[in-house]
Amino acid sequence: PEDTSDMTETMRAIEITEPGGPDVLQGTTRPRPQPKHGQVIIKVAYAGVNRPDALQRAGKYAPPATASDLPGLEASGEVVEVGPGVTTLAPGDLVCALLPGGGYAEYVATPAAHCLPIPEGMGLKEAACLPETFFTVWSNLFMRGGLKAGEKVLIHGGSSGIGTTAIQLARILGARVFVTAGTDSKCTACMKLGAEVAINYRDTDFVDVLQAEGGADVILDMVGGSYINRNLKALAEDGRLVQIAFLQGAKQEVNFVTLMTRRLTMTGSTLRPQSDLAKARIAEELLQNVWPLLEQGRVAPVMDSTYDLSEANDAHRRMEASGHIGKIVLKVGGALDAEADQ
């Protein structure tokens, strides 16, 4: 554990100077955050890079009023300070955490209830990739979508951080996994992770494939736009469409007669605006249901690339070019490397 008496009052961070492209991410010095009631301060080792970070950078996804304006929704590192009311964590604990924002920095504040232990045998780099993605997949696919063993699930964007996580969890919990991806190599990567069928959407219509199989019981979609009606066609009777993002737009005309006659459910969620309590409940479910699988090595984050904190703009370029398979992380802290590399 650190001796907090000699810790600096300032920290390096990456801020969004104005809405725009990756170049608006610039290095800055900020005051170190102070823990509020129920919060801890984490000395960040690695921070995950996610699509919402790019949306926020472009000016399309404002942080909640109480959150840091710095990007970054997940990180791993060492707890260095605990706020009033925190009994579950102490300085020196290594954790990964879901953040309200602020991950692209040397220190970040987050509720203690949103921190999870580093799974045994996993490095800090891999652990930084868990929170945003696993919270999103678990809460949408299982809690909201009600995916059960034996059901068919269609996961769009199968090679993304969300996709690679969803494939593994759905398969290990007994579902039949179908995915879409944009290249043959991405399709191959999805098959290796446990997809039964990987559809290259550039040359094959996923609706035809799923209808031939009797339809999907659950579809996890982050595309939106023209996919919304196609997803409804690809669902089985009593199927559930779970929407988590809109790469192609959020507005579509839908014929609700289909919904009624085939008893379909349309639902969805975003993670960031949910209450602290709602996120704490997801954290508890992950600890019970998913952390044992991570510790047994039966599920693992798929790593794409690592950039230094100062190269955050390059990390965003890589993500937005959509060539990546799995997760992109920023290396922030140097002191924790020994533990990270074990």
Coordinates of C-alpha atoms in Angstrom, one line a residue:
P1 CA 0.0 0.0 0.0
E2 CA 1.1 3.5 -0.7
D3 CA 1.9 6.1 2.0
T4 CA -0.7 8.7 1.1
S5 CA 1.1 11.5 2.8
D6 CA 3.6 11.9 0.0
M7 CA 1.1 11.5 -2.9
T8 CA 0.9 14.4 -5.2
E9 CA -2.2 16.5 -5.4
T10 CA -2.2 16.5 -9.2
M11 CA -2.2 13.7 -11.9
R12 CA -1.7 13.2 -15.6
A13 CA -4.9 12.7 -17.6
I14 CA -6.3 12.8 -21.1
E15 CA -9.1 15.3 -21.6
I16 CA -11.5 16.0 -24.5
T17 CA -10.5 19.6 -25.4
E18 CA -13.6 20.1 -27.7
P19 CA -16.0 17.7 -29.5
G20 CA -14.4 16.1 -32.5
G21 CA -12.1 13.4 -33.8
P22 CA -9.3 11.5 -32.0
D23 CA -7.0 14.6 -32.2
V24 CA -9.1 16.4 -29.6
L25 CA -7.8 14.0 -26.9
Q26 CA -4.9 15.9 -25.2
G27 CA -2.7 15.4 -22.2
T28 CA -3.4 17.6 -19.2
T29 CA -2.7 17.9 -15.5
R30 CA -5.7 17.7 -13.1
P31 CA -6.3 17.7 -9.4
R32 CA -6.4 14.2 -7.9
P33 CA -10.0 13.2 -7.2
Q34 CA -11.2 13.0 -3.6
P35 CA -13.3 10.0 -2.5
K36 CA -17.0 10.8 -1.7
H37 CA -19.1 8.6 0.6
G38 CA -19.0 5.0 -0.5
Q39 CA -16.2 5.7 -3.0
V40 CA -12.6 4.5 -3.4
I41 CA -9.7 6.1 -5.3
I42 CA -7.8 3.8 -7.6
K43 CA -4.3 4.3 -8.8
V44 CA -4.9 3.3 -12.4
A45 CA -2.6 0.6 -14.0
Y46 CA -4.6 0.1 -17.2
A47 CA -7.8 1.7 -18.6
G48 CA -10.1 0.1 -21.1
V49 CA -11.1 1.9 -24.3
N50 CA -14.7 1.5 -25.3
R51 CA -17.1 2.8 -28.0
P52 CA -18.9 5.2 -25.5
D53 CA -15.5 6.9 -25.0
A54 CA -15.5 7.8 -28.7
L55 CA -19.1 8.9 -28.6
Q56 CA -18.4 11.2 -25.7
R57 CA -15.3 12.6 -27.5
A58 CA -17.5 13.3 -30.5
G59 CA -19.9 15.2 -28.3
K60 CA -22.7 12.7 -28.7
Y61 CA -22.7 11.1 -25.2
A62 CA -22.5 13.6 -22.3
P63 CA -21.3 12.2 -19.0
P64 CA -23.8 12.3 -16.1
A65 CA -23.8 15.6 -14.2
T66 CA -22.0 14.0 -11.2
A67 CA -19.3 12.2 -13.2
S68 CA -15.8 13.3 -14.3
D69 CA -15.7 14.9 -17.7
L70 CA -12.6 12.8 -18.5
P71 CA -13.3 9.7 -20.7
G72 CA -12.8 6.1 -19.5
L73 CA -15.4 3.7 -18.1
E74 CA -13.3 0.9 -16.8
A75 CA -9.8 0.4 -15.2
S76 CA -7.7 -1.8 -13.1
G77 CA -5.2 -0.8 -10.4
E78 CA -4.6 -0.4 -6.7
V79 CA -7.0 1.1 -4.2
V80 CA -5.0 3.9 -2.5
E81 CA -7.8 5.7 -0.6
V82 CA -11.2 4.8 0.7
G83 CA -14.0 7.3 1.4
P84 CA -16.3 7.3 4.4
G85 CA -18.7 4.3 4.6
V86 CA -16.4 1.9 2.7
T87 CA -15.8 -1.3 4.6
T88 CA -15.3 -3.8 1.8
L89 CA -12.0 -2.5 0.4
A90 CA -8.7 -1.1 1.9
P91 CA -5.7 0.6 0.5
G92 CA -3.4 -1.9 -1.2
D93 CA -6.3 -4.0 -2.7
L94 CA -5.9 -4.7 -6.4
V95 CA -9.2 -4.3 -8.2
C96 CA -10.9 -3.8 -11.6
A97 CA -13.8 -1.4 -11.6
L98 CA -16.7 0.1 -13.6
L99 CA -16.2 3.8 -13.6
P100 CA -18.7 6.7 -14.0
G101 CA -15.9 8.3 -16.1
G102 CA -12.4 9.5 -15.6
G103 CA -10.4 6.3 -16.4
Y104 CA -8.0 8.0 -18.8
A105 CA -6.0 9.3 -15.8
E106 CA -3.5 8.3 -13.1
Y107 CA -6.2 8.2 -10.4
V108 CA -9.9 7.8 -10.5
A109 CA -12.8 7.8 -8.1
T110 CA -15.6 5.1 -8.3
P111 CA -18.1 3.5 -5.9
A112 CA -16.6 0.6 -3.9
A113 CA -19.6 -1.5 -4.9
H114 CA -18.5 -1.2 -8.5
C115 CA -15.1 -2.7 -7.9
L116 CA -14.4 -6.4 -8.4
P117 CA -11.3 -8.4 -7.3
I118 CA -8.7 -9.2 -10.0
P119 CA -9.6 -12.8 -11.0
E120 CA -7.0 -15.2 -9.6
G121 CA -4.2 -15.8 -12.2
M122 CA -5.1 -12.8 -14.3
G123 CA -2.9 -9.8 -15.0
L124 CA -4.0 -6.2 -14.4
K125 CA -3.9 -5.5 -18.2
E126 CA -6.5 -8.2 -18.9
A127 CA -8.6 -7.3 -15.8
A128 CA -8.9 -3.7 -17.1
C129 CA -11.0 -5.1 -19.9
L130 CA -13.6 -6.8 -17.8
P131 CA -15.9 -4.3 -16.2
E132 CA -17.6 -2.3 -19.0
T133 CA -17.9 -5.3 -21.3
F134 CA -18.9 -7.9 -18.8
F135 CA -21.3 -5.6 -17.0
T136 CA -22.9 -4.8 -20.4
V137 CA -23.1 -8.4 -21.6
W138 CA -24.3 -9.9 -18.4
S139 CA -27.0 -7.3 -17.7
N140 CA -28.3 -7.3 -21.2
L141 CA -28.0 -10.9 -22.5
F142 CA -28.9 -12.7 -19.2
M143 CA -30.6 -10.3 -16.8
R144 CA -32.6 -8.4 -19.4
G145 CA -32.7 -10.9 -22.4
G146 CA -33.2 -13.9 -20.2
L147 CA -30.9 -16.1 -22.4
K148 CA -31.2 -19.8 -21.3
A149 CA -29.3 -23.0 -22.0
G150 CA -30.4 -24.5 -25.3
E151 CA -31.6 -21.3 -26.8
K152 CA -30.2 -19.7 -29.9
V153 CA -28.6 -16.3 -29.6
L154 CA -27.5 -14.0 -32.5
I155 CA -24.7 -11.6 -31.5
H156 CA -23.9 -8.8 -33.9
G157 CA -20.4 -7.4 -34.0
G158 CA -19.0 -10.7 -32.8
S159 CA -15.3 -9.7 -32.9
S160 CA -15.8 -6.5 -30.8
G161 CA -15.0 -6.4 -27.0
I162 CA -18.7 -6.9 -26.4
G163 CA -19.0 -9.6 -29.0
T164 CA -16.1 -11.7 -27.9
T165 CA -17.3 -11.6 -24.3
A166 CA -20.9 -12.4 -25.3
I167 CA -19.9 -15.4 -27.4
Q168 CA -17.9 -17.0 -24.5
L169 CA -20.5 -16.4 -21.8
A170 CA -23.4 -17.6 -24.0
R171 CA -21.6 -20.7 -25.1
I172 CA -20.4 -21.7 -21.6
L173 CA -23.9 -21.2 -20.2
G174 CA -25.3 -23.6 -22.8
A175 CA -26.7 -21.4 -25.6
R176 CA -26.2 -22.0 -29.3
V177 CA -24.3 -19.0 -30.6
F178 CA -24.6 -17.3 -34.0
V179 CA -22.6 -14.2 -34.8
T180 CA -22.1 -11.6 -37.6
A181 CA -18.8 -10.0 -38.4
G182 CA -17.4 -8.1 -41.4
T183 CA -14.4 -10.1 -42.5
D184 CA -13.6 -13.8 -42.8
S185 CA -10.7 -13.5 -40.3
K186 CA -13.1 -12.0 -37.8
C187 CA -15.6 -14.8 -38.4
T188 CA -12.8 -17.3 -37.8
A189 CA -11.9 -15.6 -34.5
C190 CA -15.6 -15.9 -33.5
M191 CA -15.7 -19.6 -34.3
K192 CA -12.6 -20.2 -32.2
L193 CA -14.3 -18.5 -29.2
G194 CA -17.2 -20.9 -29.6
A195 CA -19.7 -19.5 -32.1
E196 CA -21.5 -22.3 -33.9
V197 CA -22.1 -20.2 -37.0
A198 CA -20.3 -17.0 -38.0
I199 CA -21.9 -15.0 -40.8
N200 CA -19.9 -12.5 -42.9
Y201 CA -22.6 -9.9 -43.3
R202 CA -20.9 -8.5 -46.4
D203 CA -21.8 -11.6 -48.4
T204 CA -24.5 -13.4 -46.4
D205 CA -27.9 -12.3 -45.1
F206 CA -28.1 -13.1 -41.4
V207 CA -32.0 -13.1 -41.6
D208 CA -31.9 -16.1 -44.1
V209 CA -29.4 -18.0 -41.9
L210 CA -31.4 -17.6 -38.7
Q211 CA -34.8 -18.2 -40.3
A212 CA -33.5 -21.5 -41.7
E213 CA -32.6 -22.4 -38.1
G214 CA -36.0 -21.5 -36.8
G215 CA -35.1 -18.0 -35.6
A216 CA -33.0 -16.6 -32.7
D217 CA -34.5 -16.6 -29.2
V218 CA -32.3 -13.6 -28.3
I219 CA -30.5 -11.0 -30.5
L220 CA -27.9 -8.7 -29.0
D221 CA -27.6 -5.7 -31.3
M222 CA -25.4 -2.6 -31.4
V223 CA -26.0 -1.6 -35.0
G224 CA -29.6 -0.3 -35.0
G225 CA -30.8 1.4 -38.2
S226 CA -31.8 -1.0 -40.9
Y227 CA -30.9 -3.9 -38.6
I228 CA -33.9 -3.2 -36.4
N229 CA -36.5 -4.7 -38.7
R230 CA -34.2 -7.3 -40.0
N231 CA -33.6 -8.4 -36.4
L232 CA -37.3 -8.8 -35.8
K233 CA -37.5 -11.0 -38.9
A234 CA -34.7 -13.1 -37.6
L235 CA -36.3 -13.8 -34.2
A236 CA -38.1 -17.0 -33.3
E237 CA -41.6 -16.8 -31.8
D238 CA -41.4 -15.3 -28.3
G239 CA -37.9 -13.9 -29.2
R240 CA -36.2 -11.0 -27.5
L241 CA -34.3 -8.2 -29.2
V242 CA -31.9 -6.5 -26.8
Q243 CA -30.5 -3.2 -28.1
I244 CA -27.3 -1.8 -26.6
A245 CA -26.1 0.8 -29.1
F246 CA -26.9 2.4 -32.5
L247 CA -24.0 2.5 -34.9
Q248 CA -26.5 3.1 -37.7
G249 CA -29.1 5.3 -36.1
A250 CA -31.8 5.0 -33.5
K251 CA -35.0 5.7 -35.5
Q252 CA -36.8 3.1 -37.6
E253 CA -40.5 2.5 -38.5
V254 CA -41.6 -0.8 -37.0
N255 CA -44.8 -2.8 -37.7
F256 CA -46.0 -3.8 -34.3
V257 CA -48.4 -6.4 -35.7
T258 CA -45.4 -8.6 -36.1
L259 CA -44.6 -8.0 -32.5
M260 CA -48.0 -9.1 -31.3
T261 CA -48.6 -12.0 -33.6
R262 CA -45.2 -13.5 -32.9
R263 CA -45.1 -12.3 -29.2
L264 CA -41.7 -10.6 -29.6
T265 CA -40.0 -8.4 -26.9
M266 CA -37.9 -5.4 -27.8
T267 CA -35.8 -4.1 -24.9
G268 CA -32.4 -2.6 -24.3
S269 CA -30.3 -0.5 -21.9
T270 CA -27.3 1.6 -21.6
L271 CA -25.0 1.1 -18.6
R272 CA -23.7 4.6 -17.7
P273 CA -27.0 6.3 -16.6
Q274 CA -28.1 3.5 -14.4
S275 CA -28.2 4.0 -10.6
D276 CA -25.2 3.1 -8.5
L277 CA -27.4 0.4 -6.8
A278 CA -28.4 -1.1 -10.2
K279 CA -24.7 -1.4 -11.1
A280 CA -23.8 -2.8 -7.7
R281 CA -26.4 -5.6 -8.3
I282 CA -24.8 -6.4 -11.7
A283 CA -21.4 -6.5 -9.9
E284 CA -22.8 -9.0 -7.4
E285 CA -24.2 -11.3 -10.2
L286 CA -20.8 -11.2 -12.0
L287 CA -18.9 -12.1 -8.9
Q288 CA -21.2 -15.1 -8.3
N289 CA -21.7 -16.3 -11.9
V290 CA -18.8 -15.1 -14.0
W291 CA -15.7 -14.6 -11.8
P292 CA -15.4 -18.3 -11.1
L293 CA -15.3 -18.9 -14.9
L294 CA -12.6 -16.3 -15.3
E295 CA -10.5 -17.9 -12.5
Q296 CA -10.9 -21.3 -14.1
G297 CA -9.7 -19.9 -17.4
R298 CA -12.9 -21.0 -19.1
V299 CA -13.6 -17.4 -20.1
A300 CA -11.0 -14.7 -20.8
P301 CA -11.0 -11.3 -22.4
V302 CA -9.7 -11.2 -26.0
M303 CA -6.9 -8.7 -26.2
D304 CA -6.3 -6.6 -29.3
S305 CA -3.7 -4.0 -28.5
T306 CA -2.1 -1.8 -25.8
Y307 CA -1.3 1.9 -26.1
D308 CA 0.4 4.3 -23.6
L309 CA -2.0 6.8 -22.0
S310 CA -0.3 9.5 -24.1
E311 CA -1.4 7.6 -27.3
A312 CA -5.1 7.6 -26.5
N313 CA -5.8 9.3 -29.8
D314 CA -4.1 6.4 -31.6
A315 CA -6.2 3.9 -29.6
H316 CA -9.4 5.7 -30.6
R317 CA -8.3 5.6 -34.3
R318 CA -7.7 1.9 -34.0
M319 CA -11.2 1.4 -32.5
E320 CA -13.0 3.5 -35.0
A321 CA -11.3 1.9 -38.0
S322 CA -13.0 -1.4 -36.7
G323 CA -10.0 -3.6 -37.6
H324 CA -9.6 -4.7 -34.0
I325 CA -10.6 -8.1 -32.5
G326 CA -11.3 -7.8 -28.8
K327 CA -10.2 -5.2 -26.4
I328 CA -8.0 -2.1 -26.6
V329 CA -6.3 -0.8 -23.4
L330 CA -4.3 2.2 -22.3
K331 CA -1.3 1.6 -20.0
V332 CA -1.4 4.3 -17.3
G333 CA 0.7 3.4 -14.2
G334 CA 4.2 2.2 -14.2
A335 CA 4.5 1.1 -10.5
L336 CA 2.2 -1.9 -10.8
D337 CA 4.0 -3.6 -13.7
A338 CA 5.6 -6.3 -11.7
E339 CA 2.2 -7.5 -10.5
A340 CA 0.7 -7.0 -14.0
D341 CA 3.3 -9.2 -15.7
Q342 CA 3.1 -12.1 -13.3

